[in-house]
PDB file of C-alpha atoms and ligand atoms in Angstrom:
ATOM      1  CA  MET A 153     -20.627 -13.955  60.551  1.00 56.00           C
ATOM      2  CA  SER A 154     -20.875 -15.106  56.685  1.00 76.00           C
ATOM      3  CA  SER A 155     -18.971 -13.085  54.358  1.00 84.00           C
ATOM      4  CA  GLY A 156     -21.448 -13.392  51.775  1.00 91.00           C
ATOM      5  CA  PHE A 157     -18.934 -14.999  49.464  1.00 97.00           C
ATOM      6  CA  ASP A 158     -18.574 -19.074  48.597  1.00 98.00           C
ATOM      7  CA  PRO A 159     -16.617 -20.571  50.490  1.00 97.00           C
ATOM      8  CA  ARG A 160     -15.177 -22.697  48.569  1.00 97.00           C
ATOM      9  CA  LEU A 161     -13.827 -19.313  46.394  1.00 98.00           C
ATOM     10  CA  VAL A 162     -12.453 -17.613  49.624  1.00 98.00           C
ATOM     11  CA  GLN A 163     -10.487 -20.928  50.466  1.00 98.00           C
ATOM     12  CA  ARG A 164      -8.895 -21.652  46.865  1.00 98.00           C
ATOM     13  CA  LEU A 165      -8.315 -17.812  46.409  1.00 98.00           C
ATOM     14  CA  ARG A 166      -6.361 -17.975  50.067  1.00 98.00           C
ATOM     15  CA  HIS A 167      -4.273 -20.730  49.197  1.00 98.00           C
ATOM     16  CA  ALA A 168      -3.593 -19.978  45.356  1.00 98.00           C
ATOM     17  CA  ARG A 169       0.114 -19.185  44.593  1.00 98.00           C
ATOM     18  CA  ARG A 170      -0.430 -17.890  41.238  1.00 98.00           C
ATOM     19  CA  VAL A 171      -3.125 -14.927  40.667  1.00 99.00           C
ATOM     20  CA  VAL A 172      -3.711 -13.056  37.837  1.00 99.00           C
ATOM     21  CA  ALA A 173      -6.120 -10.464  37.742  1.00 99.00           C
ATOM     22  CA  LEU A 174      -7.480  -9.072  34.457  1.00 99.00           C
ATOM     23  CA  THR A 175      -9.030  -5.342  34.711  1.00 98.00           C
ATOM     24  CA  GLY A 176     -10.843  -3.077  32.415  1.00 98.00           C
ATOM     25  CA  ALA A 177     -12.573   0.267  32.311  1.00 98.00           C
ATOM     26  CA  GLY A 178     -15.119  -0.615  34.797  1.00 98.00           C
ATOM     27  CA  ILE A 179     -12.442  -0.840  37.779  1.00 98.00           C
ATOM     28  CA  SER A 180     -11.598   2.958  36.945  1.00 98.00           C
ATOM     29  CA  ALA A 181     -15.492   3.727  36.690  1.00 98.00           C
ATOM     30  CA  ALA A 182     -15.336   4.890  40.521  1.00 98.00           C
ATOM     31  CA  SER A 183     -12.608   7.279  40.095  1.00 98.00           C
ATOM     32  CA  GLY A 184     -14.670   9.256  37.187  1.00 97.00           C
ATOM     33  CA  ILE A 185     -13.383   7.842  34.196  1.00 97.00           C
ATOM     34  CA  PRO A 186     -15.806   6.546  31.738  1.00 96.00           C
ATOM     35  CA  THR A 187     -16.204   3.424  30.699  1.00 97.00           C
ATOM     36  CA  PHE A 188     -16.443   2.011  26.419  1.00 96.00           C
ATOM     37  CA  ARG A 189     -19.378   0.234  26.361  1.00 93.00           C
ATOM     38  CA  ASP A 190     -21.976   1.136  29.512  1.00 90.00           C
ATOM     39  CA  ALA A 191     -25.271   2.247  27.666  1.00 87.00           C
ATOM     40  CA  GLN A 192     -25.654   6.513  27.798  1.00 86.00           C
ATOM     41  CA  THR A 193     -21.900   6.786  29.707  1.00 90.00           C
ATOM     42  CA  GLY A 194     -19.327   4.793  28.022  1.00 94.00           C
ATOM     43  CA  LEU A 195     -17.384   6.682  25.450  1.00 93.00           C
ATOM     44  CA  TRP A 196     -18.467   4.596  22.470  1.00 91.00           C
ATOM     45  CA  ALA A 197     -21.691   5.731  23.251  1.00 92.00           C
ATOM     46  CA  ARG A 198     -20.778   9.181  22.825  1.00 91.00           C
ATOM     47  CA  PHE A 199     -18.120   8.924  20.136  1.00 92.00           C
ATOM     48  CA  ARG A 200     -17.645   6.643  17.427  1.00 92.00           C
ATOM     49  CA  PRO A 201     -14.557   4.711  17.652  1.00 90.00           C
ATOM     50  CA  GLU A 202     -13.755   4.422  13.818  1.00 90.00           C
ATOM     51  CA  GLU A 203     -13.649   8.451  13.811  1.00 92.00           C
ATOM     52  CA  LEU A 204     -11.194   8.561  17.208  1.00 95.00           C
ATOM     53  CA  ALA A 205      -9.395   5.779  17.587  1.00 96.00           C
ATOM     54  CA  THR A 206      -8.144   4.032  14.555  1.00 97.00           C
ATOM     55  CA  PRO A 207      -5.192   4.258  12.078  1.00 97.00           C
ATOM     56  CA  GLU A 208      -6.959   5.904   9.371  1.00 97.00           C
ATOM     57  CA  ALA A 209      -9.066   8.601  11.709  1.00 97.00           C
ATOM     58  CA  PHE A 210      -5.534   9.757  12.468  1.00 98.00           C
ATOM     59  CA  ARG A 211      -4.183  10.012   9.004  1.00 97.00           C
ATOM     60  CA  ARG A 212      -7.446  11.543   8.100  1.00 97.00           C
ATOM     61  CA  ASP A 213      -7.629  13.992  10.905  1.00 97.00           C
ATOM     62  CA  PRO A 214      -4.877  13.909  13.448  1.00 97.00           C
ATOM     63  CA  ARG A 215      -6.158  17.054  15.336  1.00 97.00           C
ATOM     64  CA  LEU A 216      -9.429  15.903  16.217  1.00 96.00           C
ATOM     65  CA  VAL A 217      -7.787  12.268  17.444  1.00 97.00           C
ATOM     66  CA  TRP A 218      -5.147  13.925  19.730  1.00 97.00           C
ATOM     67  CA  ASP A 219      -7.325  16.565  20.969  1.00 96.00           C
ATOM     68  CA  TRP A 220      -9.785  14.199  21.954  1.00 96.00           C
ATOM     69  CA  TYR A 221      -6.616  12.162  23.741  1.00 97.00           C
ATOM     70  CA  GLU A 222      -5.837  14.863  25.639  1.00 96.00           C
ATOM     71  CA  TRP A 223      -9.198  15.261  26.656  1.00 96.00           C
ATOM     72  CA  ARG A 224      -8.892  12.262  27.808  1.00 97.00           C
ATOM     73  CA  ARG A 225      -5.596  12.556  29.515  1.00 97.00           C
ATOM     74  CA  GLY A 226      -7.589  15.437  31.477  1.00 97.00           C
ATOM     75  CA  LEU A 227     -10.070  13.271  32.944  1.00 97.00           C
ATOM     76  CA  VAL A 228      -7.239  10.894  33.958  1.00 97.00           C
ATOM     77  CA  ALA A 229      -4.690  13.867  35.377  1.00 97.00           C
ATOM     78  CA  ASP A 230      -7.830  14.900  37.348  1.00 97.00           C
ATOM     79  CA  ALA A 231      -8.787  11.073  38.750  1.00 98.00           C
ATOM     80  CA  GLU A 232      -7.481   9.412  42.056  1.00 98.00           C
ATOM     81  CA  PRO A 233      -7.227   5.622  42.377  1.00 98.00           C
ATOM     82  CA  ASN A 234     -10.192   4.189  44.096  1.00 98.00           C
ATOM     83  CA  ALA A 235     -10.782   1.761  46.363  1.00 98.00           C
ATOM     84  CA  GLY A 236     -10.684  -1.313  43.741  1.00 99.00           C
ATOM     85  CA  HIS A 237      -7.278  -0.284  42.257  1.00 99.00           C
ATOM     86  CA  ARG A 238      -6.005   0.100  45.788  1.00 98.00           C
ATOM     87  CA  ALA A 239      -7.646  -3.568  46.626  1.00 98.00           C
ATOM     88  CA  LEU A 240      -5.088  -5.015  43.654  1.00 98.00           C
ATOM     89  CA  ALA A 241      -1.913  -3.006  45.008  1.00 98.00           C
ATOM     90  CA  ARG A 242      -2.692  -5.134  48.295  1.00 98.00           C
ATOM     91  CA  LEU A 243      -3.482  -8.221  46.497  1.00 98.00           C
ATOM     92  CA  GLU A 244      -0.071  -7.917  45.111  1.00 98.00           C
ATOM     93  CA  GLY A 245       1.352  -8.239  48.306  1.00 98.00           C
ATOM     94  CA  LEU A 246      -0.920 -11.166  49.575  1.00 98.00           C
ATOM     95  CA  VAL A 247      -0.277 -14.193  46.916  1.00 98.00           C
ATOM     96  CA  PRO A 248       3.293 -15.658  46.365  1.00 98.00           C
ATOM     97  CA  ASP A 249       3.197 -14.825  42.730  1.00 98.00           C
ATOM     98  CA  PHE A 250       0.817 -12.290  41.213  1.00 98.00           C
ATOM     99  CA  LEU A 251       0.282 -10.395  38.124  1.00 99.00           C
ATOM    100  CA  LEU A 252      -2.108  -7.840  36.874  1.00 99.00           C
ATOM    101  CA  VAL A 253      -2.673  -7.649  32.942  1.00 99.00           C
ATOM    102  CA  THR A 254      -4.960  -4.273  32.024  1.00 98.00           C
ATOM    103  CA  GLN A 255      -6.574  -3.086  29.165  1.00 98.00           C
ATOM    104  CA  ASN A 256      -6.962   0.050  30.950  1.00 98.00           C
ATOM    105  CA  VAL A 257      -4.395   2.915  29.659  1.00 98.00           C
ATOM    106  CA  ASP A 258      -4.897   5.468  32.543  1.00 98.00           C
ATOM    107  CA  GLY A 259      -2.135   4.346  34.993  1.00 98.00           C
ATOM    108  CA  LEU A 260      -4.081   4.501  37.786  1.00 98.00           C
ATOM    109  CA  HIS A 261      -3.154   1.038  38.933  1.00 98.00           C
ATOM    110  CA  GLN A 262       0.332   2.170  39.072  1.00 98.00           C
ATOM    111  CA  ARG A 263      -0.985   5.303  41.212  1.00 98.00           C
ATOM    112  CA  ALA A 264      -2.460   2.911  43.428  1.00 98.00           C
ATOM    113  CA  GLY A 265       1.140   0.842  44.625  1.00 98.00           C
ATOM    114  CA  SER A 266       0.390  -1.819  41.968  1.00 98.00           C
ATOM    115  CA  ARG A 267       3.657  -2.976  40.257  1.00 98.00           C
ATOM    116  CA  ALA A 268       4.133  -6.292  38.758  1.00 98.00           C
ATOM    117  CA  ILE A 269       1.481  -4.639  35.554  1.00 98.00           C
ATOM    118  CA  VAL A 270       1.413  -5.864  32.030  1.00 98.00           C
ATOM    119  CA  GLU A 271      -0.839  -3.075  29.810  1.00 98.00           C
ATOM    120  CA  LEU A 272      -2.013  -4.640  26.952  1.00 98.00           C
ATOM    121  CA  HIS A 273      -3.668  -1.591  25.177  1.00 98.00           C
ATOM    122  CA  GLY A 274      -0.760   0.798  25.951  1.00 98.00           C
ATOM    123  CA  ASN A 275      -0.665   3.630  28.290  1.00 98.00           C
ATOM    124  CA  ILE A 276      -2.229   6.983  27.524  1.00 98.00           C
ATOM    125  CA  HIS A 277       0.334   9.203  28.981  1.00 96.00           C
ATOM    126  CA  ARG A 278       3.385   7.598  26.399  1.00 97.00           C
ATOM    127  CA  ASN A 279       3.882   9.156  22.958  1.00 97.00           C
ATOM    128  CA  LYS A 280       4.662   7.465  19.985  1.00 97.00           C
ATOM    129  CA  CYS A 281       6.056   8.774  16.734  1.00 98.00           C
ATOM    130  CA  PHE A 282       3.292   7.620  14.009  1.00 98.00           C
ATOM    131  CA  ALA A 283       5.711   7.018  11.315  1.00 97.00           C
ATOM    132  CA  GLU A 284       8.347   5.075  13.285  1.00 96.00           C
ATOM    133  CA  GLY A 285       6.436   3.494  16.168  1.00 96.00           C
ATOM    134  CA  THR A 286       8.826   4.056  18.846  1.00 95.00           C
ATOM    135  CA  VAL A 287       8.060   5.596  22.154  1.00 96.00           C
ATOM    136  CA  VAL A 288       9.360   9.313  21.849  1.00 95.00           C
ATOM    137  CA  ALA A 289       9.702  11.186  25.067  1.00 93.00           C
ATOM    138  CA  GLU A 290      10.369  14.751  23.637  1.00 90.00           C
ATOM    139  CA  ARG A 291       8.770  16.603  20.793  1.00 89.00           C
ATOM    140  CA  LEU A 292       9.480  19.537  18.431  1.00 86.00           C
ATOM    141  CA  ASP A 293       8.167  22.849  20.132  1.00 78.00           C
ATOM    142  CA  THR A 294       6.619  23.801  17.290  1.00 87.00           C
ATOM    143  CA  GLY A 295       3.251  24.654  19.092  1.00 88.00           C
ATOM    144  CA  GLU A 296       1.172  22.652  16.169  1.00 92.00           C
ATOM    145  CA  ARG A 297      -1.671  19.554  17.616  1.00 94.00           C
ATOM    146  CA  PRO A 298      -0.543  17.004  17.259  1.00 97.00           C
ATOM    147  CA  PRO A 299       3.312  17.707  17.838  1.00 96.00           C
ATOM    148  CA  ARG A 300       5.878  16.449  15.976  1.00 96.00           C
ATOM    149  CA  CYS A 301       8.582  13.706  16.250  1.00 96.00           C
ATOM    150  CA  PRO A 302      11.793  15.323  17.555  1.00 94.00           C
ATOM    151  CA  ARG A 303      14.007  12.638  15.255  1.00 94.00           C
ATOM    152  CA  CYS A 304      11.681  12.539  11.932  1.00 95.00           C
ATOM    153  CA  GLY A 305       9.408  15.506  11.896  1.00 95.00           C
ATOM    154  CA  ALA A 306       6.226  12.829  11.700  1.00 96.00           C
ATOM    155  CA  HIS A 307       3.139  13.416  14.010  1.00 97.00           C
ATOM    156  CA  LEU A 308       3.179  11.839  17.580  1.00 97.00           C
ATOM    157  CA  ARG A 309       0.211   9.905  18.796  1.00 98.00           C
ATOM    158  CA  PRO A 310      -0.842   8.114  22.005  1.00 98.00           C
ATOM    159  CA  ASP A 311       1.083   5.433  22.605  1.00 98.00           C
ATOM    160  CA  VAL A 312      -2.135   2.839  22.764  1.00 98.00           C
ATOM    161  CA  VAL A 313      -3.566   0.231  20.761  1.00 98.00           C
ATOM    162  CA  TRP A 314      -5.789   1.337  18.356  1.00 97.00           C
ATOM    163  CA  PHE A 315      -8.951  -0.737  16.150  1.00 95.00           C
ATOM    164  CA  GLY A 316      -6.916  -2.467  13.614  1.00 94.00           C
ATOM    165  CA  GLU A 317      -3.644  -2.779  15.387  1.00 96.00           C
ATOM    166  CA  THR A 318      -2.022  -5.299  17.471  1.00 96.00           C
ATOM    167  CA  LEU A 319      -1.385  -5.865  20.915  1.00 98.00           C
ATOM    168  CA  PRO A 320       2.095  -5.113  22.305  1.00 97.00           C
ATOM    169  CA  ALA A 321       4.055  -9.310  21.137  1.00 98.00           C
ATOM    170  CA  GLN A 322       6.115  -8.964  24.677  1.00 98.00           C
ATOM    171  CA  ALA A 323       2.783  -7.923  27.232  1.00 98.00           C
ATOM    172  CA  LEU A 324       0.225 -10.619  25.185  1.00 98.00           C
ATOM    173  CA  ALA A 325       2.728 -13.115  25.480  1.00 98.00           C
ATOM    174  CA  GLU A 326       3.393 -12.884  29.515  1.00 98.00           C
ATOM    175  CA  ALA A 327      -0.310 -12.327  30.042  1.00 98.00           C
ATOM    176  CA  ASP A 328      -0.904 -15.716  27.971  1.00 98.00           C
ATOM    177  CA  THR A 329       1.972 -17.359  30.305  1.00 98.00           C
ATOM    178  CA  ALA A 330       0.663 -16.103  33.461  1.00 98.00           C
ATOM    179  CA  ALA A 331      -2.944 -16.973  32.230  1.00 98.00           C
ATOM    180  CA  ARG A 332      -1.915 -20.588  31.350  1.00 98.00           C
ATOM    181  CA  GLY A 333      -0.459 -21.146  34.663  1.00 98.00           C
ATOM    182  CA  CYS A 334      -2.546 -19.551  36.826  1.00 98.00           C
ATOM    183  CA  ASP A 335      -4.353 -20.870  40.022  1.00 98.00           C
ATOM    184  CA  VAL A 336      -6.535 -18.014  39.758  1.00 99.00           C
ATOM    185  CA  LEU A 337      -7.550 -15.422  37.448  1.00 99.00           C
ATOM    186  CA  LEU A 338      -9.805 -12.497  38.452  1.00 99.00           C
ATOM    187  CA  SER A 339     -11.642 -10.741  35.587  1.00 99.00           C
ATOM    188  CA  ILE A 340     -13.034  -7.087  36.655  1.00 99.00           C
ATOM    189  CA  GLY A 341     -14.600  -4.644  35.243  1.00 98.00           C
ATOM    190  CA  THR A 342     -14.310  -5.819  31.766  1.00 98.00           C
ATOM    191  CA  SER A 343     -16.929  -6.512  29.357  1.00 97.00           C
ATOM    192  CA  ALA A 344     -15.282  -9.283  27.988  1.00 94.00           C
ATOM    193  CA  ALA A 345     -15.844  -8.420  24.799  1.00 94.00           C
ATOM    194  CA  VAL A 346     -12.526  -7.244  23.324  1.00 95.00           C
ATOM    195  CA  PHE A 347     -10.035  -9.923  22.014  1.00 96.00           C
ATOM    196  CA  PRO A 348      -7.607 -11.380  22.472  1.00 97.00           C
ATOM    197  CA  ALA A 349      -8.128  -9.722  26.321  1.00 98.00           C
ATOM    198  CA  ALA A 350     -11.353 -11.456  26.435  1.00 98.00           C
ATOM    199  CA  GLN A 351      -9.420 -14.418  25.429  1.00 98.00           C
ATOM    200  CA  LEU A 352      -7.092 -14.986  28.860  1.00 98.00           C
ATOM    201  CA  PRO A 353     -10.134 -16.235  31.350  1.00 98.00           C
ATOM    202  CA  VAL A 354     -10.892 -18.705  28.840  1.00 98.00           C
ATOM    203  CA  THR A 355      -7.735 -19.776  28.788  1.00 98.00           C
ATOM    204  CA  ALA A 356      -6.986 -20.238  32.287  1.00 98.00           C
ATOM    205  CA  LEU A 357     -10.275 -21.784  32.829  1.00 98.00           C
ATOM    206  CA  GLN A 358      -9.092 -24.559  30.379  1.00 98.00           C
ATOM    207  CA  SER A 359      -6.014 -25.036  32.221  1.00 98.00           C
ATOM    208  CA  GLY A 360      -7.695 -25.743  35.285  1.00 98.00           C
ATOM    209  CA  ALA A 361      -7.852 -22.508  36.847  1.00 98.00           C
ATOM    210  CA  MET A 362     -10.841 -20.773  39.175  1.00 98.00           C
ATOM    211  CA  VAL A 363     -12.041 -18.142  37.307  1.00 98.00           C
ATOM    212  CA  VAL A 364     -13.774 -15.606  39.634  1.00 98.00           C
ATOM    213  CA  GLU A 365     -15.430 -12.592  37.492  1.00 98.00           C
ATOM    214  CA  VAL A 366     -16.296  -9.636  39.249  1.00 98.00           C
ATOM    215  CA  ASN A 367     -18.431  -7.012  37.125  1.00 98.00           C
ATOM    216  CA  LYS A 368     -21.375  -4.344  37.591  1.00 98.00           C
ATOM    217  CA  ASP A 369     -23.297  -6.328  35.132  1.00 97.00           C
ATOM    218  CA  PRO A 370     -23.484  -9.751  33.434  1.00 98.00           C
ATOM    219  CA  THR A 371     -21.009 -10.542  30.463  1.00 98.00           C
ATOM    220  CA  PRO A 372     -20.309 -13.543  27.941  1.00 98.00           C
ATOM    221  CA  LEU A 373     -18.168 -14.752  30.604  1.00 98.00           C
ATOM    222  CA  SER A 374     -20.593 -15.033  33.318  1.00 98.00           C
ATOM    223  CA  ALA A 375     -21.891 -17.990  32.031  1.00 97.00           C
ATOM    224  CA  VAL A 376     -18.802 -19.849  32.037  1.00 98.00           C
ATOM    225  CA  ALA A 377     -16.693 -18.165  34.662  1.00 98.00           C
ATOM    226  CA  THR A 378     -16.235 -20.310  38.329  1.00 98.00           C
ATOM    227  CA  PHE A 379     -17.969 -17.778  40.017  1.00 98.00           C
ATOM    228  CA  SER A 380     -19.560 -14.414  38.778  1.00 98.00           C
ATOM    229  CA  LEU A 381     -20.151 -11.620  41.393  1.00 98.00           C
ATOM    230  CA  LEU A 382     -22.113  -8.823  40.345  1.00 98.00           C
ATOM    231  CA  GLY A 383     -21.183  -5.479  41.648  1.00 98.00           C
ATOM    232  CA  ARG A 384     -18.750  -2.752  41.636  1.00 98.00           C
ATOM    233  CA  ALA A 385     -15.332  -3.339  41.631  1.00 98.00           C
ATOM    234  CA  GLY A 386     -14.791  -0.645  44.520  1.00 98.00           C
ATOM    235  CA  GLU A 387     -16.940  -2.381  46.902  1.00 98.00           C
ATOM    236  CA  LEU A 388     -16.903  -5.784  46.246  1.00 98.00           C
ATOM    237  CA  LEU A 389     -12.931  -5.983  46.153  1.00 98.00           C
ATOM    238  CA  PRO A 390     -12.002  -5.019  49.517  1.00 98.00           C
ATOM    239  CA  ARG A 391     -14.827  -6.889  50.788  1.00 98.00           C
ATOM    240  CA  LEU A 392     -13.354 -10.538  49.257  1.00 98.00           C
ATOM    241  CA  LEU A 393      -9.737  -9.045  50.628  1.00 98.00           C
ATOM    242  CA  GLU A 394     -10.990  -8.996  54.071  1.00 98.00           C
ATOM    243  CA  ALA A 395     -13.049 -12.233  53.757  1.00 98.00           C
ATOM    244  CA  THR A 396      -9.836 -14.100  52.031  1.00 98.00           C
ATOM    245  CA  TRP A 397      -7.443 -12.729  54.505  1.00 98.00           C
ATOM    246  CA  PRO A 398      -9.119 -11.596  57.622  1.00 95.00           C
ATOM    247  CA  ASP A 399      -6.347 -10.622  59.971  1.00 79.00           C
TER     248      ASP A 399
HETATM  249  P1  OAD B 574     -16.027  -1.998  28.619  1.00 61.40           P
HETATM  250  O1  OAD B 574     -16.743  -0.360  28.761  1.00 61.40           O
HETATM  251  O2  OAD B 574     -16.550  -2.655  27.419  1.00 61.40           O
HETATM  252  O3  OAD B 574     -16.642  -2.719  29.891  1.00 61.40           O
HETATM  253  C1  OAD B 574     -16.599  -2.200  31.105  1.00 61.40           C
HETATM  254  C2  OAD B 574     -17.472  -2.913  31.972  1.00 61.40           C
HETATM  255  O4  OAD B 574     -17.112  -2.497  33.608  1.00 61.40           O
HETATM  256  C3  OAD B 574     -18.948  -3.649  32.001  1.00 61.40           C
HETATM  257  O5  OAD B 574     -19.484  -4.983  31.765  1.00 61.40           O
HETATM  258  C4  OAD B 574     -19.368  -2.429  32.992  1.00 61.40           C
HETATM  259  O6  OAD B 574     -20.536  -3.362  33.407  1.00 61.40           O
HETATM  260  C5  OAD B 574     -18.353  -2.632  34.186  1.00 61.40           C
HETATM  261  N1  OAD B 574     -18.517  -1.975  35.286  1.00 61.40           N
HETATM  262  C6  OAD B 574     -18.809  -0.547  34.698  1.00 61.40           C
HETATM  263  N2  OAD B 574     -18.382   0.205  36.282  1.00 61.40           N
HETATM  264  C7  OAD B 574     -18.373  -0.629  37.124  1.00 61.40           C
HETATM  265  C8  OAD B 574     -17.731  -0.995  38.592  1.00 61.40           C
HETATM  266  N3  OAD B 574     -17.974   0.322  39.108  1.00 61.40           N
HETATM  267  N4  OAD B 574     -17.278  -2.065  38.916  1.00 61.40           N
HETATM  268  C9  OAD B 574     -17.125  -2.991  38.170  1.00 61.40           C
HETATM  269  N5  OAD B 574     -17.776  -3.606  36.865  1.00 61.40           N
HETATM  270  C10 OAD B 574     -17.810  -2.358  36.265  1.00 61.40           C
HETATM  271  O7  OAD B 574     -14.833  -1.520  28.983  1.00 61.40           O
HETATM  272  P2  OAD B 574     -13.477  -2.775  28.758  1.00 61.40           P
HETATM  273  O8  OAD B 574     -13.793  -4.140  28.815  1.00 61.40           O
HETATM  274  O9  OAD B 574     -12.343  -2.133  29.386  1.00 61.40           O
HETATM  275  O10 OAD B 574     -10.188  -0.721  23.966  1.00 61.40           O
HETATM  276  O11 OAD B 574     -13.167  -2.451  27.302  1.00 61.40           O
HETATM  277  C11 OAD B 574     -12.379  -3.429  26.935  1.00 61.40           C
HETATM  278  C12 OAD B 574     -11.263  -2.361  25.154  1.00 61.40           C
HETATM  279  O12 OAD B 574     -12.663  -1.922  24.677  1.00 61.40           O
HETATM  280  C13 OAD B 574     -11.058  -1.658  25.746  1.00 61.40           C
HETATM  281  O13 OAD B 574      -9.593  -1.450  26.426  1.00 61.40           O
HETATM  282  C14 OAD B 574     -10.949  -0.439  24.978  1.00 61.40           C
HETATM  283  C15 OAD B 574     -12.396  -0.641  24.241  1.00 61.40           C
HETATM  284  O14 OAD B 574     -12.278  -0.024  22.766  1.00 61.40           O
HETATM  285  C16 OAD B 574      -8.861  -0.121  22.825  1.00 61.40           C
HETATM  286  O15 OAD B 574      -9.366   1.280  23.055  1.00 61.40           O
HETATM  287  C17 OAD B 574      -8.054  -0.994  22.387  1.00 61.40           C
END
C-alpha cells in the first residue's frame, strides 16, 4: 500500500547519513503550548512582543515580564511531549548523524528523549542575571518578583532570546555547520519568519540538501523546499518514519 509520500523523499531520507531537524512552536501545539503567529491562538495575536519580550520591556516593568514567563512556565509544566516530539526522538536513533535544532524554549524535546539538541532561543526553565548575563541556578530569597541574583543582587530574567538580542553564538555556529553538511533538513512547525533560524533551511538547500517542510500552513519556505508536506507534525512525522523505516 502506498504511504502517500513521494518515493524519492522516502528513499533519500532512508539513505541519508546526516539529518537536521529544525523545529518551531508548531511541534508543541498538540501539547497545548500556544504558538506565536497563528491567528487568534498565537501568543503574538494576544500579547505585544515589545511589552513582554525585549530587554527594554524588562527594564521598564520587570514584574510584568517575569509574571508572563511564569505563566508560560506553568503551561509547559502542565504539558506532555506529543507524538511529534516522540517521532523526532526516535529519528535520532535511526540515522547515523542527527541533530535537532529547536527554536522552542519549552524543553519538551528533551522530555521526549531527544539528546542531540541545539537550543537556538534558550530555555525557559533557566534564569540568568540581567546585569551579568550569566546563568544562575540559585536566587536570593527575598520573596520579590523577579527574584534577585545571589552574586550581584540584580534581577534574574529567563534565559531566552528576546527581540533585539543575538542568539547564543555557539548554538548558532553548531546549527549552521550542521545545515551546511547535512543530506536532509526537516523544517517542522515553524513559520520560517524569524532569522537567523529561518536561514538554516536555505543554507541547507544551497549546500545541496533535500529540505522537507512539515507544517500545518504554507510558509515562505514552502515554495523553495524540495518537498512541502501540509499537515500536523504529530500526525505526519510518525507516518513519515513508518513509511521510511517500515520494520
Ligand atoms: P510561529 O508561531 O511563528 O509558527 C508556528 C508554525 O507552526 C506556523 O506556521 C503554524 O502554521 C505551524 N503549526 C501550528 N500547529 C502545527 C502543528 N500541529 N503541526 C505542524 N505545524 C503547526 O512559531 P515559530 O516559527 O517557532 O522567538 O516562531 C519563531 C520564533 O518567533 C519563536 O522562537 C519566538 C517567536 O517570536 C523568540 O521568542 C525569540
